[in-house]
Amino acid sequence: MFHRQIIIAQKNHAFYHVPSLVVAPDGSVLAFCEERWRSPCDDTGECHIVMKKSRDHGQTWGDLVHLRRKPGAKYHMGSAVVDPHDGRVLLMCGGGWLQSADHGDTWQDWSPVVHDVAGAERGATHGSAPGMVKGYGAHRGRILWPARTIVSTDGYNDLSIPDRRQKCYSMVLYSDDHGATIRSSNYFLQGTGEACLAERMNGDLYVNARAYWGDHQRKTAVSHDGGARFMETPPDSRLREMDQGCNASLLRYPPALCGGRDILLFANPDTTGEYREHGVVHASLDGGRTWPVKKEVTPWGAWFDYSAMTVGRDGTVLLMYKTTPGMAGIPSSADGCCSMALARFDLDWIGIM
């Protein structure tokens, strides 16, 4: 089974970017992203946080809801996660973090106590993959979010690739008390950000990060202590990275839905060229050490930008990604770059069942 559709369409003055995707405790799928107002660029003067909800595993979608919106304000999208302990959806975003106790129908402020890592600014989840909950080994139940930090803001320009290479690092935020208190890991992998995070079946945590180095390699790290400290591991040249990198998505397919098998899925624009095109899904059967399976989601020449993945209660993989309004072609102007598509597929389509 494979199906694609536009779920949030670009329209006058509204350009959509930075997706995040989670499944609420009642099985509803929540799709978040930014609504950049009047400009699709990172330095747009106004940006909102929006959400859509699906009650049928991503087949149909409700109305667009604005969670953060204020004229002239910039509220950037962060990372979402569901705490299985109490069913709350926790959303890190600009304008103040949010939480929902009713499957995304209503939202309230969420203000945890945050302990920062020494030597760097507070980690931010903007552009990073959705969070996760540890399910194996020590610290089971710990909530974790991939994040990026900056070691020096003195003269820093986020639009400067040299500045990103020298001052940006990956890190992880985590909570052992259901989001009341958040602590920070060490920072690692210089010149990276917008990372993905997954757990190996032995309880280790695996980070796969966007890299700004132009060497076409995703950077990786592993934690053996539940996410407090990460050690850098060799870059993964098997997952092709663009010259200045791009956000990607990563998840563990629920073992309960696949006979206990060890399956990680990774999606990104599989190109070293100029454009974000040719979206693919890679599959690993050994915790991200090797990636023997690759399946094309969009063809060459079709825009595939930032993405996020989750798995519905029915076992369907849901991949939300930024693309053109027609899901084909490379955007030639601001008029055709920023809609949100959803690809729905199963493991049979990937070829690993």
CSV table of C-alpha atoms in Angstrom, one decimal:
chain,number,residue,atom,x,y,z
A,1,MET,CA,0.0,0.0,0.0
A,2,PHE,CA,1.3,3.4,-1.0
A,3,HIS,CA,-0.6,6.7,-1.2
A,4,ARG,CA,0.3,10.4,-1.3
A,5,GLN,CA,-1.8,13.5,-0.8
A,6,ILE,CA,-1.5,17.2,0.1
A,7,ILE,CA,-2.8,17.7,3.6
A,8,ILE,CA,-1.9,21.4,4.0
A,9,ALA,CA,-2.0,23.4,0.8
A,10,GLN,CA,0.0,26.6,0.3
A,11,LYS,CA,-2.2,29.6,-0.3
A,12,ASN,CA,-2.0,33.4,-0.6
A,13,HIS,CA,0.5,34.7,2.0
A,14,ALA,CA,0.9,31.3,3.7
A,15,PHE,CA,3.9,29.0,3.2
A,16,TYR,CA,4.2,25.8,5.2
A,17,HIS,CA,7.5,24.4,6.6
A,18,VAL,CA,9.1,22.3,9.4
A,19,PRO,CA,6.7,19.4,9.9
A,20,SER,CA,6.3,17.3,13.1
A,21,LEU,CA,4.0,14.3,13.4
A,22,VAL,CA,2.7,12.2,16.4
A,23,VAL,CA,0.0,9.8,17.2
A,24,ALA,CA,-2.2,10.7,20.2
A,25,PRO,CA,-3.3,8.1,22.7
A,26,ASP,CA,-6.7,7.8,21.1
A,27,GLY,CA,-5.1,6.9,17.8
A,28,SER,CA,-5.6,10.3,16.2
A,29,VAL,CA,-2.7,11.6,14.1
A,30,LEU,CA,-1.6,15.2,14.8
A,31,ALA,CA,0.3,17.0,12.1
A,32,PHE,CA,2.1,20.3,13.1
A,33,CYS,CA,4.1,22.7,11.1
A,34,GLU,CA,5.0,26.4,10.6
A,35,GLU,CA,2.9,28.8,8.7
A,36,ARG,CA,5.3,31.4,7.4
A,37,TRP,CA,3.4,34.6,6.5
A,38,ARG,CA,4.0,36.5,3.3
A,39,SER,CA,7.4,34.8,2.8
A,40,PRO,CA,8.7,31.2,2.7
A,41,CYS,CA,12.2,32.3,3.9
A,42,ASP,CA,13.8,31.5,7.3
A,43,ASP,CA,14.0,35.3,8.0
A,44,THR,CA,10.3,35.9,7.4
A,45,GLY,CA,8.8,38.7,9.5
A,46,GLU,CA,5.9,36.6,10.8
A,47,CYS,CA,5.5,32.9,11.6
A,48,HIS,CA,2.6,30.9,13.2
A,49,ILE,CA,2.3,27.4,14.6
A,50,VAL,CA,-0.5,25.3,13.0
A,51,MET,CA,-2.0,21.8,13.4
A,52,LYS,CA,-4.3,19.4,11.6
A,53,LYS,CA,-5.8,16.3,13.1
A,54,SER,CA,-6.8,13.0,11.5
A,55,ARG,CA,-9.1,10.4,13.2
A,56,ASP,CA,-8.7,7.7,10.6
A,57,HIS,CA,-5.0,7.0,10.5
A,58,GLY,CA,-4.1,9.8,8.2
A,59,GLN,CA,-6.7,9.2,5.4
A,60,THR,CA,-8.7,12.4,6.0
A,61,TRP,CA,-7.9,15.6,7.9
A,62,GLY,CA,-9.8,18.2,9.9
A,63,ASP,CA,-9.5,22.0,9.6
A,64,LEU,CA,-6.3,23.8,10.1
A,65,VAL,CA,-6.0,25.1,13.7
A,66,HIS,CA,-3.7,28.0,14.8
A,67,LEU,CA,-1.9,27.2,18.0
A,68,ARG,CA,0.3,30.2,18.1
A,69,ARG,CA,-0.5,33.3,16.0
A,70,LYS,CA,0.1,37.0,16.6
A,71,PRO,CA,0.6,39.7,14.0
A,72,GLY,CA,4.3,40.6,13.6
A,73,ALA,CA,5.5,37.7,15.8
A,74,LYS,CA,7.7,34.8,14.8
A,75,TYR,CA,6.8,31.5,16.5
A,76,HIS,CA,8.9,28.7,15.1
A,77,MET,CA,8.0,25.0,15.2
A,78,GLY,CA,9.9,22.6,17.5
A,79,SER,CA,9.4,19.0,18.5
A,80,ALA,CA,6.3,17.1,19.6
A,81,VAL,CA,6.1,13.9,21.6
A,82,VAL,CA,3.4,11.9,23.5
A,83,ASP,CA,4.0,10.8,27.1
A,84,PRO,CA,2.4,7.3,27.4
A,85,HIS,CA,2.2,7.7,31.2
A,86,ASP,CA,-0.6,10.2,31.2
A,87,GLY,CA,-1.4,10.6,27.5
A,88,ARG,CA,-0.3,14.3,27.2
A,89,VAL,CA,1.0,15.7,24.0
A,90,LEU,CA,4.0,17.9,24.7
A,91,LEU,CA,4.9,20.4,22.1
A,92,MET,CA,8.1,22.5,22.1
A,93,CYS,CA,7.5,25.6,19.9
A,94,GLY,CA,8.1,29.4,19.8
A,95,GLY,CA,5.9,31.6,21.9
A,96,GLY,CA,5.9,29.3,24.9
A,97,TRP,CA,5.7,25.5,25.0
A,98,LEU,CA,2.3,23.8,24.9
A,99,GLN,CA,0.6,20.6,26.2
A,100,SER,CA,-2.7,18.9,25.5
A,101,ALA,CA,-4.5,16.4,27.7
A,102,ASP,CA,-7.3,15.6,25.3
A,103,HIS,CA,-5.5,14.3,22.2
A,104,GLY,CA,-4.8,17.7,20.7
A,105,ASP,CA,-8.3,19.2,20.9
A,106,THR,CA,-7.3,21.9,23.4
A,107,TRP,CA,-4.0,23.3,24.5
A,108,GLN,CA,-2.5,24.9,27.6
A,109,ASP,CA,0.9,26.3,28.5
A,110,TRP,CA,3.6,23.9,29.5
A,111,SER,CA,6.4,25.5,31.6
A,112,PRO,CA,8.9,22.9,32.8
A,113,VAL,CA,12.1,23.6,34.9
A,114,VAL,CA,15.0,23.4,32.4
A,115,HIS,CA,18.6,22.7,33.4
A,116,ASP,CA,20.9,23.9,30.7
A,117,VAL,CA,24.2,22.3,29.7
A,118,ALA,CA,27.3,24.3,30.7
A,119,GLY,CA,29.1,26.2,28.0
A,120,ALA,CA,26.3,26.5,25.5
A,121,GLU,CA,22.9,28.2,25.0
A,122,ARG,CA,19.7,26.4,25.8
A,123,GLY,CA,19.1,23.6,23.3
A,124,ALA,CA,16.4,24.3,20.7
A,125,THR,CA,14.3,21.7,18.9
A,126,HIS,CA,13.5,23.9,15.9
A,127,GLY,CA,13.8,21.7,12.8
A,128,SER,CA,14.6,18.5,14.7
A,129,ALA,CA,12.7,15.3,14.5
A,130,PRO,CA,9.8,14.5,16.9
A,131,GLY,CA,10.7,13.3,20.4
A,132,MET,CA,10.6,9.7,21.6
A,133,VAL,CA,10.1,7.7,24.8
A,134,LYS,CA,12.7,5.2,25.9
A,135,GLY,CA,11.3,1.6,25.9
A,136,TYR,CA,14.3,-0.6,26.7
A,137,GLY,CA,16.9,-1.1,29.4
A,138,ALA,CA,17.7,1.5,32.1
A,139,HIS,CA,15.7,4.8,32.2
A,140,ARG,CA,12.7,3.2,30.5
A,141,GLY,CA,10.0,5.8,30.2
A,142,ARG,CA,12.4,8.7,29.8
A,143,ILE,CA,11.2,11.3,27.3
A,144,LEU,CA,13.9,12.6,24.9
A,145,TRP,CA,14.0,15.3,22.2
A,146,PRO,CA,16.8,15.9,19.7
A,147,ALA,CA,18.0,19.5,19.7
A,148,ARG,CA,20.7,21.9,18.5
A,149,THR,CA,22.8,24.3,20.6
A,150,ILE,CA,25.1,27.1,19.8
A,151,VAL,CA,28.4,27.4,21.8
A,152,SER,CA,28.8,31.1,21.2
A,153,THR,CA,26.2,33.6,20.1
A,154,ASP,CA,28.8,36.4,19.9
A,155,GLY,CA,28.5,37.6,16.3
A,156,TYR,CA,26.6,34.5,15.3
A,157,ASN,CA,24.6,34.6,12.1
A,158,ASP,CA,22.3,31.6,11.5
A,159,LEU,CA,22.2,32.2,7.8
A,160,SER,CA,26.0,31.8,7.6
A,161,ILE,CA,27.2,28.2,6.9
A,162,PRO,CA,30.7,28.9,8.3
A,163,ASP,CA,29.1,30.1,11.5
A,164,ARG,CA,27.0,26.9,11.7
A,165,ARG,CA,30.0,24.7,11.1
A,166,GLN,CA,32.0,26.4,13.9
A,167,LYS,CA,29.4,27.1,16.5
A,168,CYS,CA,26.5,24.7,16.1
A,169,TYR,CA,26.3,21.3,17.9
A,170,SER,CA,23.8,18.6,18.4
A,171,MET,CA,22.4,17.7,21.9
A,172,VAL,CA,19.5,15.9,23.5
A,173,LEU,CA,16.9,17.2,26.0
A,174,TYR,CA,15.4,14.6,28.4
A,175,SER,CA,12.9,14.3,31.2
A,176,ASP,CA,12.3,11.6,33.8
A,177,ASP,CA,9.3,13.2,35.5
A,178,HIS,CA,6.8,13.4,32.5
A,179,GLY,CA,8.0,16.9,31.4
A,180,ALA,CA,8.1,18.7,34.7
A,181,THR,CA,11.9,18.9,34.7
A,182,ILE,CA,14.1,18.8,31.6
A,183,ARG,CA,17.8,18.2,31.6
A,184,SER,CA,20.4,18.5,28.8
A,185,SER,CA,22.9,16.0,27.5
A,186,ASN,CA,26.5,17.1,26.6
A,187,TYR,CA,26.8,18.8,23.2
A,188,PHE,CA,28.5,16.8,20.4
A,189,LEU,CA,29.1,16.6,16.6
A,190,GLN,CA,30.3,20.1,15.7
A,191,GLY,CA,28.7,21.6,12.7
A,192,THR,CA,25.4,19.7,13.0
A,193,GLY,CA,21.8,20.3,13.9
A,194,GLU,CA,18.2,19.3,13.2
A,195,ALA,CA,19.0,15.8,14.4
A,196,CYS,CA,17.0,12.5,14.5
A,197,LEU,CA,16.9,10.2,17.5
A,198,ALA,CA,16.0,6.5,17.9
A,199,GLU,CA,16.5,3.7,20.4
A,200,ARG,CA,18.3,0.5,19.7
A,201,MET,CA,16.8,-2.7,21.1
A,202,ASN,CA,19.7,-3.0,23.6
A,203,GLY,CA,18.7,0.4,25.1
A,204,ASP,CA,21.4,2.5,23.4
A,205,LEU,CA,20.3,5.8,21.8
A,206,TYR,CA,21.3,6.6,18.2
A,207,VAL,CA,21.6,10.1,16.8
A,208,ASN,CA,21.7,10.8,13.1
A,209,ALA,CA,22.2,14.6,12.4
A,210,ARG,CA,22.1,17.0,9.6
A,211,ALA,CA,25.6,18.2,8.8
A,212,TYR,CA,26.7,21.5,7.3
A,213,TRP,CA,30.1,20.3,6.1
A,214,GLY,CA,29.3,19.6,2.4
A,215,ASP,CA,30.9,16.1,2.5
A,216,HIS,CA,27.6,14.3,1.8
A,217,GLN,CA,27.7,12.3,5.0
A,218,ARG,CA,25.2,12.2,7.9
A,219,LYS,CA,26.9,12.5,11.3
A,220,THR,CA,26.1,10.0,14.0
A,221,ALA,CA,26.5,9.5,17.8
A,222,VAL,CA,25.5,6.9,20.4
A,223,SER,CA,24.6,7.1,24.1
A,224,HIS,CA,25.0,4.1,26.4
A,225,ASP,CA,23.6,5.8,29.5
A,226,GLY,CA,20.1,6.7,28.4
A,227,GLY,CA,20.9,10.1,26.8
A,228,ALA,CA,22.9,11.9,29.4
A,229,ARG,CA,26.2,11.7,27.4
A,230,PHE,CA,26.7,10.9,23.7
A,231,MET,CA,29.9,9.7,22.0
A,232,GLU,CA,30.6,10.5,18.4
A,233,THR,CA,30.7,7.6,16.0
A,234,PRO,CA,31.9,7.5,12.3
A,235,PRO,CA,29.9,9.4,9.8
A,236,ASP,CA,27.3,7.4,7.8
A,237,SER,CA,28.2,7.8,4.1
A,238,ARG,CA,25.5,5.3,3.1
A,239,LEU,CA,22.8,7.9,3.8
A,240,ARG,CA,23.5,10.6,1.2
A,241,GLU,CA,23.4,14.2,2.6
A,242,MET,CA,23.1,17.4,0.5
A,243,ASP,CA,26.0,19.9,0.4
A,244,GLN,CA,24.7,22.0,3.4
A,245,GLY,CA,22.4,19.3,4.7
A,246,CYS,CA,18.7,18.9,5.2
A,247,ASN,CA,16.4,17.9,8.0
A,248,ALA,CA,15.5,14.2,7.9
A,249,SER,CA,13.2,11.8,9.8
A,250,LEU,CA,13.9,8.6,11.7
A,251,LEU,CA,11.8,6.2,13.7
A,252,ARG,CA,11.7,2.7,15.2
A,253,TYR,CA,8.8,0.7,13.8
A,254,PRO,CA,6.9,-0.7,16.8
A,255,PRO,CA,8.1,-4.3,17.4
A,256,ALA,CA,4.6,-5.3,18.6
A,257,LEU,CA,3.4,-4.6,15.1
A,258,CYS,CA,6.1,-6.5,13.2
A,259,GLY,CA,6.6,-9.7,15.2
A,260,GLY,CA,9.4,-8.2,17.4
A,261,ARG,CA,11.7,-7.4,14.5
A,262,ASP,CA,14.4,-4.7,14.8
A,263,ILE,CA,13.3,-2.1,12.1
A,264,LEU,CA,14.5,1.5,11.9
A,265,LEU,CA,13.2,3.7,9.1
A,266,PHE,CA,15.0,6.8,7.8
A,267,ALA,CA,13.8,9.3,5.2
A,268,ASN,CA,15.5,12.3,3.5
A,269,PRO,CA,16.2,13.8,0.1
A,270,ASP,CA,18.6,11.3,-1.3
A,271,THR,CA,20.7,13.6,-3.4
A,272,THR,CA,24.0,15.4,-3.3
A,273,GLY,CA,22.8,17.9,-5.9
A,274,GLU,CA,21.6,21.5,-5.6
A,275,TYR,CA,17.9,20.7,-5.0
A,276,ARG,CA,16.0,18.9,-2.3
A,277,GLU,CA,14.5,16.2,-4.4
A,278,HIS,CA,14.2,12.4,-4.7
A,279,GLY,CA,12.8,11.5,-1.3
A,280,VAL,CA,13.6,8.0,-0.2
A,281,VAL,CA,13.0,5.7,2.8
A,282,HIS,CA,15.9,3.6,4.0
A,283,ALA,CA,15.3,0.6,6.3
A,284,SER,CA,17.8,-0.8,8.8
A,285,LEU,CA,17.5,-4.2,10.5
A,286,ASP,CA,20.3,-3.7,13.0
A,287,GLY,CA,19.7,-0.4,14.8
A,288,GLY,CA,21.1,1.9,12.1
A,289,ARG,CA,24.4,0.2,11.7
A,290,THR,CA,23.6,-0.8,8.1
A,291,TRP,CA,20.9,0.3,5.7
A,292,PRO,CA,20.3,-2.5,3.2
A,293,VAL,CA,16.9,-1.4,1.9
A,294,LYS,CA,16.0,1.8,0.1
A,295,LYS,CA,12.6,2.7,-1.5
A,296,GLU,CA,11.8,5.8,-3.5
A,297,VAL,CA,9.0,8.0,-2.2
A,298,THR,CA,9.3,10.8,-4.8
A,299,PRO,CA,11.1,10.6,-8.2
A,300,TRP,CA,14.1,12.6,-9.3
A,301,GLY,CA,12.9,16.1,-10.1
A,302,ALA,CA,10.2,16.1,-7.5
A,303,TRP,CA,10.6,18.4,-4.5
A,304,PHE,CA,11.1,16.6,-1.1
A,305,ASP,CA,12.1,18.9,1.7
A,306,TYR,CA,11.9,18.7,5.5
A,307,SER,CA,10.0,15.6,6.8
A,308,ALA,CA,8.7,13.8,9.9
A,309,MET,CA,7.5,10.2,10.4
A,310,THR,CA,5.3,8.2,12.7
A,311,VAL,CA,3.4,4.9,12.7
A,312,GLY,CA,-0.4,4.8,13.0
A,313,ARG,CA,-2.2,2.4,15.3
A,314,ASP,CA,-3.0,0.3,12.3
A,315,GLY,CA,0.7,-0.2,11.4
A,316,THR,CA,0.7,2.3,8.5
A,317,VAL,CA,3.8,4.4,8.2
A,318,LEU,CA,3.0,8.1,7.9
A,319,LEU,CA,5.6,10.4,6.3
A,320,MET,CA,4.8,14.1,6.3
A,321,TYR,CA,7.0,16.3,4.0
A,322,LYS,CA,7.3,19.7,2.5
A,323,THR,CA,6.8,19.8,-1.3
A,324,THR,CA,5.2,21.7,-4.1
A,325,PRO,CA,1.4,22.1,-4.4
A,326,GLY,CA,1.3,19.4,-7.1
A,327,MET,CA,3.8,17.1,-5.4
A,328,ALA,CA,6.0,17.3,-8.5
A,329,GLY,CA,8.7,19.5,-9.9
A,330,ILE,CA,11.3,21.8,-8.4
A,331,PRO,CA,10.0,25.2,-7.1
A,332,SER,CA,11.1,28.0,-9.4
A,333,SER,CA,9.6,30.8,-7.2
A,334,ALA,CA,7.9,31.5,-3.9
A,335,ASP,CA,4.6,30.7,-5.6
A,336,GLY,CA,5.1,26.9,-5.6
A,337,CYS,CA,7.3,25.6,-2.8
A,338,CYS,CA,5.6,25.2,0.5
A,339,SER,CA,2.7,22.7,0.9
A,340,MET,CA,2.6,19.7,3.2
A,341,ALA,CA,2.2,16.2,1.8
A,342,LEU,CA,1.6,13.0,3.5
A,343,ALA,CA,2.8,9.6,2.2
A,344,ARG,CA,1.1,6.6,3.7
A,345,PHE,CA,2.6,3.1,3.2
A,346,ASP,CA,3.2,-0.2,4.8
A,347,LEU,CA,6.2,-2.5,5.3
A,348,ASP,CA,5.2,-4.6,2.3
A,349,TRP,CA,5.6,-1.6,0.1
A,350,ILE,CA,9.1,-1.0,1.5
A,351,GLY,CA,9.9,-4.6,0.9
A,352,ILE,CA,10.8,-5.9,4.4
A,353,MET,CA,7.8,-8.1,5.2
